[in-house]
Short mmCIF file of C-alpha atoms in Angstrom, two decimals:
data_model
loop_
_atom_site.label_atom_id
_atom_site.label_comp_id
_atom_site.label_asym_id
_atom_site.label_seq_id
_atom_site.Cartn_x
_atom_site.Cartn_y
_atom_site.Cartn_z
CA MET A 472 0.00 0.00 0.00
CA VAL A 473 2.86 2.38 0.82
CA VAL A 474 4.44 1.75 -2.59
CA ILE A 475 1.14 2.41 -4.35
CA ALA A 476 0.68 5.63 -2.39
CA VAL A 477 4.20 6.81 -3.27
CA ILE A 478 3.62 6.06 -6.95
CA ALA A 479 0.29 7.89 -6.85
CA ILE A 480 1.92 10.94 -5.24
CA ILE A 481 4.68 10.94 -7.90
CA PHE A 482 2.11 10.88 -10.70
CA VAL A 483 0.14 13.69 -9.08
CA LEU A 484 3.28 15.81 -8.75
CA ILE A 485 4.21 15.18 -12.38
CA TYR A 486 0.67 16.09 -13.46
CA LEU A 487 0.69 19.30 -11.41
CA ASP A 488 4.18 20.23 -12.68
CA ASP A 489 3.00 19.82 -16.26
CA LYS A 490 -0.28 21.74 -15.86
CA LEU A 491 1.25 24.59 -13.85
CA GLY A 492 4.10 24.80 -16.38
CA GLN A 493 1.59 25.12 -19.19
CA LEU A 494 -0.12 27.99 -17.39
CA ALA A 495 3.17 29.74 -16.63
CA PHE A 496 4.45 29.54 -20.21
CA ARG A 497 1.12 30.15 -21.95
CA ASN A 498 1.63 33.88 -22.50
CA GLY A 499 5.24 33.41 -23.61
CA ARG A 500 4.43 31.08 -26.49
CA LYS A 501 4.59 32.67 -29.88
CA LYS A 502 5.04 32.16 -33.57
CA VAL A 503 7.23 34.07 -35.97
CA VAL A 504 5.85 34.31 -39.49
CA TYR A 505 8.65 35.57 -41.69
CA PRO A 506 7.88 37.47 -44.91
CA GLU A 507 7.28 35.67 -48.17
CA ARG A 508 10.64 35.27 -49.90
CA ARG A 509 12.12 34.03 -53.14
CA SER A 510 15.02 31.60 -53.02
CA ASP A 511 16.54 28.75 -54.94
CA ILE A 512 15.72 25.53 -53.08
CA ALA A 513 17.12 22.02 -53.47
CA LEU A 514 15.44 18.95 -51.94
CA TYR A 515 17.50 16.15 -50.39
CA VAL A 516 15.93 12.80 -49.50
CA ASN A 517 19.10 10.78 -48.95
CA GLY A 518 21.53 11.28 -46.09
CA ARG A 519 24.66 10.41 -48.06
CA HIS A 520 23.86 12.99 -50.73
CA LEU A 521 22.89 15.62 -48.17
CA PHE A 522 25.98 15.23 -45.99
CA ALA A 523 28.33 15.19 -49.00
CA ASP A 524 26.94 18.57 -50.06
CA TYR A 525 26.68 19.87 -46.49
CA PHE A 526 30.28 19.06 -45.57
CA ALA A 527 31.52 20.56 -48.85
CA GLU A 528 29.72 23.83 -48.10
CA LEU A 529 31.13 23.87 -44.57
CA HIS A 530 34.61 23.52 -46.05
CA ARG A 531 33.96 26.57 -48.23
CA ALA A 532 32.89 28.83 -45.34
CA ARG A 533 34.84 32.09 -45.14
CA ASP A 534 33.12 34.21 -42.48
CA HIS A 535 30.81 32.21 -40.21
CA ILE A 536 29.04 28.91 -39.61
CA HIS A 537 25.88 28.79 -37.49
CA ILE A 538 24.53 25.33 -36.64
CA LEU A 539 21.47 24.24 -34.66
CA PHE A 540 20.46 20.57 -34.41
CA TYR A 541 18.19 18.66 -32.09
CA ILE A 542 20.57 15.69 -32.16
CA ILE A 543 24.28 15.54 -32.91
CA LYS A 544 25.89 12.17 -32.26
CA SER A 545 29.54 11.31 -31.65
CA ASP A 546 30.39 8.59 -34.16
CA GLU A 547 32.13 7.90 -37.47
CA THR A 548 29.70 10.13 -39.37
CA THR A 549 30.23 13.15 -37.14
CA THR A 550 34.02 12.79 -36.70
CA PRO A 551 34.74 14.59 -40.01
CA PHE A 552 31.99 17.09 -39.20
CA PHE A 553 33.65 18.11 -35.93
CA GLN A 554 37.05 18.20 -37.63
CA ILE A 555 35.78 20.64 -40.26
CA LEU A 556 34.37 22.91 -37.56
CA LYS A 557 37.70 22.93 -35.68
CA GLU A 558 39.65 23.68 -38.84
CA LYS A 559 37.31 26.50 -39.79
CA ALA A 560 37.54 28.03 -36.33
CA ALA A 561 41.35 27.85 -36.54
CA GLU A 562 41.15 29.76 -39.85
CA GLY A 563 39.27 32.58 -38.13
CA VAL A 564 35.75 31.61 -39.21
CA LYS A 565 33.20 32.32 -36.47
CA VAL A 566 31.64 28.95 -35.62
CA ARG A 567 28.64 28.61 -33.33
CA VAL A 568 27.04 25.24 -32.53
CA LEU A 569 23.76 24.99 -30.63
CA VAL A 570 22.18 21.65 -29.68
CA ASP A 571 19.17 20.62 -27.66
CA TRP A 572 20.04 19.51 -24.14
CA VAL A 573 17.86 16.38 -24.24
CA GLY A 574 18.39 15.45 -27.89
CA SER A 575 22.21 15.68 -27.68
CA LEU A 576 22.61 14.58 -24.08
CA GLY A 577 25.04 11.83 -25.09
CA LEU A 578 27.76 14.12 -26.47
CA PRO A 579 31.02 13.42 -24.59
CA LYS A 580 32.23 16.27 -22.41
CA ALA A 581 35.76 15.75 -23.74
CA LEU A 582 34.50 16.40 -27.27
CA ILE A 583 32.78 19.61 -26.20
CA ARG A 584 35.95 20.77 -24.43
CA SER A 585 38.01 20.10 -27.56
CA LEU A 586 35.55 22.06 -29.71
CA ARG A 587 35.71 25.03 -27.36
CA ALA A 588 39.51 24.80 -27.12
CA SER A 589 39.71 25.06 -30.91
CA GLY A 590 37.61 28.22 -30.93
CA VAL A 591 34.15 26.78 -31.63
CA GLU A 592 31.41 28.39 -29.55
CA PHE A 593 29.18 25.62 -28.22
CA ALA A 594 25.96 25.87 -26.21
CA TYR A 595 22.99 23.79 -25.10
CA THR A 596 19.47 25.05 -25.60
CA ARG A 597 16.78 24.53 -22.95
CA PRO A 598 18.62 22.76 -20.14
CA PRO A 599 16.21 21.61 -17.41
CA CYS A 600 15.73 23.79 -14.38
CA PHE A 601 13.23 24.59 -11.65
CA PRO A 602 10.41 25.46 -11.39
CA PHE A 603 8.34 23.17 -13.62
CA LEU A 604 11.20 20.73 -14.24
CA ILE A 605 9.08 18.07 -15.97
CA TYR A 606 7.35 20.57 -18.20
CA ARG A 607 10.66 22.19 -19.17
CA LEU A 608 12.11 18.78 -19.99
CA ASN A 609 9.27 18.26 -22.46
CA ARG A 610 9.66 21.64 -24.20
CA ARG A 611 12.51 20.87 -26.58
CA ASN A 612 14.11 22.92 -29.34
CA HIS A 613 13.51 20.57 -32.27
CA ARG A 614 14.71 22.94 -35.01
CA LYS A 615 17.49 22.02 -37.45
CA ILE A 616 19.11 25.10 -38.98
CA THR A 617 22.47 25.73 -40.59
CA VAL A 618 23.58 29.06 -42.05
CA ILE A 619 26.92 29.43 -43.84
CA ASP A 620 28.30 32.93 -44.50
CA GLY A 621 24.73 34.28 -44.43
CA ARG A 622 24.23 33.01 -47.99
CA ILE A 623 23.44 29.29 -47.76
CA GLY A 624 20.99 27.67 -45.38
CA TYR A 625 19.75 24.18 -44.54
CA ILE A 626 16.50 23.16 -42.84
CA GLY A 627 14.62 19.87 -42.55
CA GLY A 628 14.32 16.58 -40.74
CA TYR A 629 17.91 15.32 -40.69
CA ASN A 630 20.05 15.39 -37.58
CA ILE A 631 23.72 14.33 -37.69
CA GLY A 632 24.74 10.79 -36.78
CA ARG A 633 25.36 7.37 -38.28
CA GLU A 634 21.66 6.37 -38.47
CA TYR A 635 20.85 9.49 -40.51
CA ASN A 636 23.54 8.39 -42.96
CA GLY A 637 21.95 4.95 -43.32
CA LYS A 638 24.68 3.19 -41.31
CA ASP A 639 22.61 1.83 -38.42
CA ALA A 640 21.50 -1.75 -39.05
CA ASN A 641 18.56 -1.32 -36.68
CA PHE A 642 17.02 1.27 -39.00
CA GLY A 643 18.52 0.57 -42.42
CA GLU A 644 17.99 3.34 -44.93
CA TRP A 645 16.99 6.56 -43.21
CA ARG A 646 14.40 8.39 -45.29
CA ASP A 647 14.10 12.09 -44.61
CA TYR A 648 13.53 15.37 -46.44
CA HIS A 649 15.87 18.33 -46.09
CA LEU A 650 16.13 21.65 -47.93
CA LYS A 651 19.14 23.64 -49.07
CA ILE A 652 18.21 27.29 -49.50
CA SER A 653 20.17 30.01 -51.27
CA GLY A 654 18.60 33.44 -51.65
CA GLU A 655 16.33 35.64 -49.56
CA GLY A 656 15.11 32.87 -47.24
CA VAL A 657 18.56 32.52 -45.67
CA TYR A 658 17.98 35.87 -43.99
CA ASP A 659 15.14 34.35 -41.94
CA LEU A 660 17.06 31.19 -41.04
CA GLN A 661 19.82 33.45 -39.76
CA GLU A 662 17.36 35.56 -37.79
CA GLN A 663 15.90 32.47 -36.11
CA PHE A 664 19.28 30.97 -35.30
CA LEU A 665 20.52 34.18 -33.68
CA HIS A 666 17.30 34.41 -31.66
CA ASP A 667 17.73 30.84 -30.39
CA TRP A 668 21.44 31.40 -29.70
CA GLU A 669 20.84 34.53 -27.65
CA GLU A 670 18.01 32.84 -25.75
CA ALA A 671 20.26 29.87 -24.92
CA THR A 672 23.38 31.83 -23.98
CA SER A 673 21.77 34.99 -22.54
CA LYS A 674 24.35 36.93 -24.55
CA THR A 675 23.74 39.46 -27.30
CA VAL A 676 25.55 38.74 -30.56
CA ALA A 677 27.71 41.71 -31.48
CA ASP A 678 28.20 43.13 -34.98
CA LYS A 679 25.04 41.48 -36.29
CA HIS A 680 25.10 43.22 -39.66
CA ARG A 681 28.01 41.01 -40.77
CA TYR A 682 25.64 38.03 -40.68
CA PHE A 683 23.11 39.56 -43.07
CA PRO A 684 24.72 40.17 -46.46
CA GLU A 685 22.59 41.40 -49.33
CA LEU A 686 20.88 38.40 -50.90
CA PRO A 687 19.50 37.91 -54.41
CA ALA A 688 15.95 36.75 -55.06
CA GLY A 689 15.62 33.16 -56.22
CA ALA A 690 13.04 31.38 -58.33
CA ILE A 691 10.83 29.76 -55.68
CA ARG A 692 8.30 31.63 -53.55
CA HIS A 693 8.23 30.40 -49.96
CA GLN A 694 7.78 31.42 -46.34
CA LEU A 695 9.50 30.29 -43.14
CA VAL A 696 7.41 29.98 -39.98
CA ALA A 697 8.87 29.30 -36.54
CA THR A 698 6.59 28.04 -33.79
CA ASP A 699 7.17 27.37 -30.11
CA GLY A 700 4.44 25.17 -28.68
CA SER A 701 1.57 27.08 -30.27
CA ALA A 702 0.08 28.25 -33.59
CA LEU A 703 1.17 25.21 -35.61
CA GLU A 704 -2.18 23.48 -35.09
CA GLU A 705 -4.13 26.42 -36.56
CA GLN A 706 -1.75 26.66 -39.53
CA TYR A 707 -2.22 23.00 -40.41
CA ILE A 708 -5.99 23.26 -39.95
CA HIS A 709 -6.10 26.26 -42.28
CA ALA A 710 -4.12 24.43 -44.98
CA ILE A 711 -6.25 21.26 -44.73
CA ARG A 712 -9.48 23.25 -44.73
CA HIS A 713 -8.59 24.77 -48.11
CA ALA A 714 -7.62 21.50 -49.78
CA LYS A 715 -9.77 20.76 -52.82
CA LYS A 716 -8.48 17.48 -54.25
CA GLU A 717 -5.62 15.89 -52.35
CA ILE A 718 -3.71 15.90 -49.07
CA MET A 719 -0.50 13.91 -48.61
CA ILE A 720 1.15 13.71 -45.17
CA GLY A 721 4.55 12.20 -44.47
CA THR A 722 5.48 11.90 -40.81
CA PRO A 723 7.25 9.48 -38.44
CA TYR A 724 4.61 10.10 -35.73
CA PHE A 725 0.91 10.54 -36.42
CA ILE A 726 -0.70 11.78 -33.19
CA PRO A 727 -2.83 14.79 -34.18
CA SER A 728 -4.88 16.96 -31.86
CA ARG A 729 -8.64 16.46 -31.89
CA PRO A 730 -9.38 19.65 -33.91
CA LEU A 731 -6.68 18.76 -36.45
CA PHE A 732 -7.93 15.19 -36.80
CA ASN A 733 -11.52 16.39 -37.17
CA GLU A 734 -10.43 18.70 -39.98
CA LEU A 735 -8.87 15.75 -41.79
CA MET A 736 -12.09 13.78 -41.38
CA ARG A 737 -14.09 16.70 -42.82
CA ALA A 738 -11.74 16.78 -45.79
CA LEU A 739 -12.42 13.09 -46.41
CA LYS A 740 -16.17 13.69 -46.20
CA ARG A 741 -16.04 16.36 -48.89
CA GLY A 742 -14.18 14.01 -51.23
CA VAL A 743 -10.55 15.05 -50.72
CA ARG A 744 -8.10 12.19 -51.30
CA VAL A 745 -6.02 11.77 -48.12
CA THR A 746 -2.79 9.75 -48.02
CA VAL A 747 -0.65 9.28 -44.91
CA LEU A 748 2.83 7.75 -44.98
CA VAL A 749 4.47 6.61 -41.72
CA PRO A 750 7.30 4.19 -40.86
CA LEU A 751 6.70 0.48 -40.32
CA LYS A 752 9.40 0.49 -37.64
CA ALA A 753 9.16 2.57 -34.49
CA ASP A 754 12.09 4.45 -32.95
CA HIS A 755 10.25 5.29 -29.72
CA LEU A 756 8.04 3.25 -27.42
CA PHE A 757 4.25 3.45 -28.06
CA VAL A 758 4.37 6.02 -30.91
CA ARG A 759 3.29 3.49 -33.54
CA GLU A 760 0.39 2.21 -31.44
CA ALA A 761 -0.73 5.75 -30.61
CA ALA A 762 -1.57 6.30 -34.28
CA TYR A 763 -3.72 3.21 -34.79
CA PRO A 764 -7.03 4.55 -33.39
CA TYR A 765 -6.78 7.54 -35.75
CA PHE A 766 -5.93 5.30 -38.68
CA TYR A 767 -8.94 3.07 -38.04
CA ARG A 768 -11.40 5.95 -38.39
CA MET A 769 -9.55 7.38 -41.38
CA LEU A 770 -9.46 4.04 -43.19
CA LYS A 771 -13.19 3.62 -42.64
CA ALA A 772 -13.69 7.10 -44.17
CA GLY A 773 -11.65 6.20 -47.27
CA ALA A 774 -8.12 7.45 -46.48
CA ARG A 775 -5.01 5.63 -47.63
CA VAL A 776 -2.42 4.81 -44.97
CA TYR A 777 0.98 3.35 -45.87
CA ARG A 778 3.87 2.09 -43.75
CA PHE A 779 7.38 2.50 -45.15
CA TYR A 780 9.27 -0.78 -44.80
CA GLN A 781 12.61 -0.14 -46.56
CA GLY A 782 14.33 1.48 -43.59
CA PHE A 783 12.98 4.21 -41.34
CA TYR A 784 10.73 7.05 -42.54
CA HIS A 785 11.44 10.30 -40.70
CA ALA A 786 10.29 12.99 -43.18
CA LYS A 787 8.03 15.84 -42.07
CA THR A 788 6.03 17.02 -45.05
CA ILE A 789 2.56 17.95 -46.26
CA VAL A 790 1.48 18.36 -49.89
CA ILE A 791 -1.86 19.89 -50.82
CA ASP A 792 -3.36 19.91 -54.34
CA GLU A 793 0.09 20.07 -56.02
CA GLU A 794 0.02 23.79 -55.18
CA TRP A 795 1.44 24.04 -51.67
CA CYS A 796 3.87 21.98 -49.65
CA ASP A 797 5.53 22.06 -46.28
CA VAL A 798 8.97 20.67 -45.50
CA GLY A 799 10.38 21.35 -42.07
CA THR A 800 11.13 20.02 -38.62
CA ALA A 801 7.61 19.56 -37.20
CA ASN A 802 6.07 16.12 -36.90
CA PHE A 803 2.33 15.57 -37.23
CA ASP A 804 1.99 14.99 -33.51
CA ARG A 805 1.06 16.76 -30.30
CA ARG A 806 4.64 17.25 -29.19
CA SER A 807 5.40 19.38 -32.25
CA LEU A 808 2.00 21.08 -32.04
CA PHE A 809 2.08 22.04 -28.36
CA LEU A 810 5.58 21.66 -26.89
CA ASN A 811 8.54 21.86 -29.25
CA GLY A 812 10.26 24.76 -30.94
CA GLU A 813 9.95 24.04 -34.67
CA ILE A 814 10.57 25.74 -38.01
CA ASN A 815 8.80 24.89 -41.27
CA CYS A 816 9.19 26.07 -44.84
CA TYR A 817 5.92 26.58 -46.74
CA VAL A 818 6.51 26.54 -50.48
CA PHE A 819 4.06 28.18 -52.90
CA ASP A 820 5.46 26.80 -56.14
CA ARG A 821 3.75 24.15 -58.25
CA ALA A 822 6.93 22.74 -59.80
CA PHE A 823 8.67 22.31 -56.43
CA THR A 824 5.50 20.95 -54.85
CA ARG A 825 5.31 18.33 -57.60
CA LEU A 826 8.93 17.43 -56.82
CA VAL A 827 8.05 16.79 -53.18
CA LYS A 828 4.95 14.84 -54.20
CA GLN A 829 7.05 12.66 -56.49
CA ALA A 830 9.41 11.93 -53.60
CA ILE A 831 6.46 10.80 -51.47
CA GLU A 832 5.09 8.68 -54.33
CA ARG A 833 8.47 6.96 -54.73
CA ASP A 834 8.45 6.17 -51.03
CA LEU A 835 4.92 4.80 -51.32
CA THR A 836 6.24 2.13 -53.71
CA ARG A 837 8.42 0.88 -50.85
CA SER A 838 5.58 0.87 -48.37
CA GLU A 839 2.75 -1.48 -47.45
CA PRO A 840 -0.87 -0.34 -47.17
CA LEU A 841 -2.46 -0.52 -43.76
CA THR A 842 -5.84 -2.26 -43.97
CA LEU A 843 -8.90 -2.54 -41.78
CA ASP A 844 -8.37 -6.30 -41.61
CA PHE A 845 -4.89 -5.77 -40.16
CA TRP A 846 -6.30 -3.39 -37.57
CA ARG A 847 -9.09 -5.77 -36.58
CA ASN A 848 -6.66 -8.71 -36.23
CA ARG A 849 -3.97 -6.99 -34.17
CA SER A 850 -2.75 -8.82 -31.07
CA LEU A 851 -3.83 -8.34 -27.49
CA LEU A 852 -0.37 -6.92 -26.77
CA ASP A 853 -0.83 -4.29 -29.48
CA ARG A 854 -4.28 -3.43 -28.14
CA GLY A 855 -2.79 -2.99 -24.67
CA LYS A 856 -0.06 -0.72 -26.00
CA GLU A 857 -2.70 1.37 -27.77
CA SER A 858 -4.57 1.87 -24.51
CA ILE A 859 -1.40 3.01 -22.74
CA SER A 860 -0.38 5.23 -25.67
CA GLN A 861 -3.69 7.07 -25.57
CA LEU A 862 -3.07 8.01 -21.94
CA ILE A 863 0.40 9.45 -22.60
CA SER A 864 -0.06 10.63 -26.21
CA ALA A 865 0.59 14.28 -25.35
CA TRP A 866 4.15 13.40 -24.27
CA LEU A 867 5.08 10.93 -27.00
#
């Protein structure tokens, strides 16, 4: 009885910490909608290709390198990455590296010391602290931004580590979507990075004008939107509400809010073709099962749901009517909607949107359809996991 009472008290304290934290941070949540821009944008869907280009651009840096990732690992993929950063810092290039405290918790302290000794400025974003420790632990900076010399930027779903390069046997090929931006949009990536850096370090960056060179307009109209635990839900609802023919969603985690899910169901009722692509494998406990109740209702309403089996599917993308697409860092789940700091790129270009749609369609050929029969015949263990996942879905 004593053990049960202690467990009950712990759960109550966690619940109160979370709810009080939500109230305390409610007024501080915000979104930043950057102006519509024109840039040249390249899409990467393969880690080897992305990192080959990414490392080459890092080598060419002359003034500064600004890097923000949720996860940076210490392994054979990141060894050359860290070496480039040290060499660039030794050449006099200003190098700043910002990582999420939870996502990159495993980075060796000796590695961080060596980076700092070489001249690289390194910081953690959102370390846990009191009050509201549990709530703060959940509010992660999930953005992935790189800016090189203020002229080239990267944003998307890839972190840096061996699994993202397809070298982890547990995952196989890592499927993700990442953008390389050159043109006006880099200005906004820079603005967001500097905001996150100053928030994490509590230091003002001096001589900011050096980081904002004059940039040419590119060919593709787009807009960057940064969110921090709010506003993303309403943006997705607005986009889905205006869909006329087709909605395609690629995400590793499908745990929508009730209003967002209801909007998808309304789209199905008015005849919009809805396709959802998720991974067959799961990289976190309960996330796969948390999606099944939503999938059951969607399948009954006529949606198509596919599970990518050739590796792990980690892309975060939405395509609507071949007219609008979103590629960014936000998953289609409650954590990205209501907790994480995210940044997405909305593209208003039919040719580029078709390119993203074609990437999804290629991935569909390496996926299996989820059927109502499969759902009805799932095991008792899976049904039990679903019940648990529904209770903790807001934290998955």
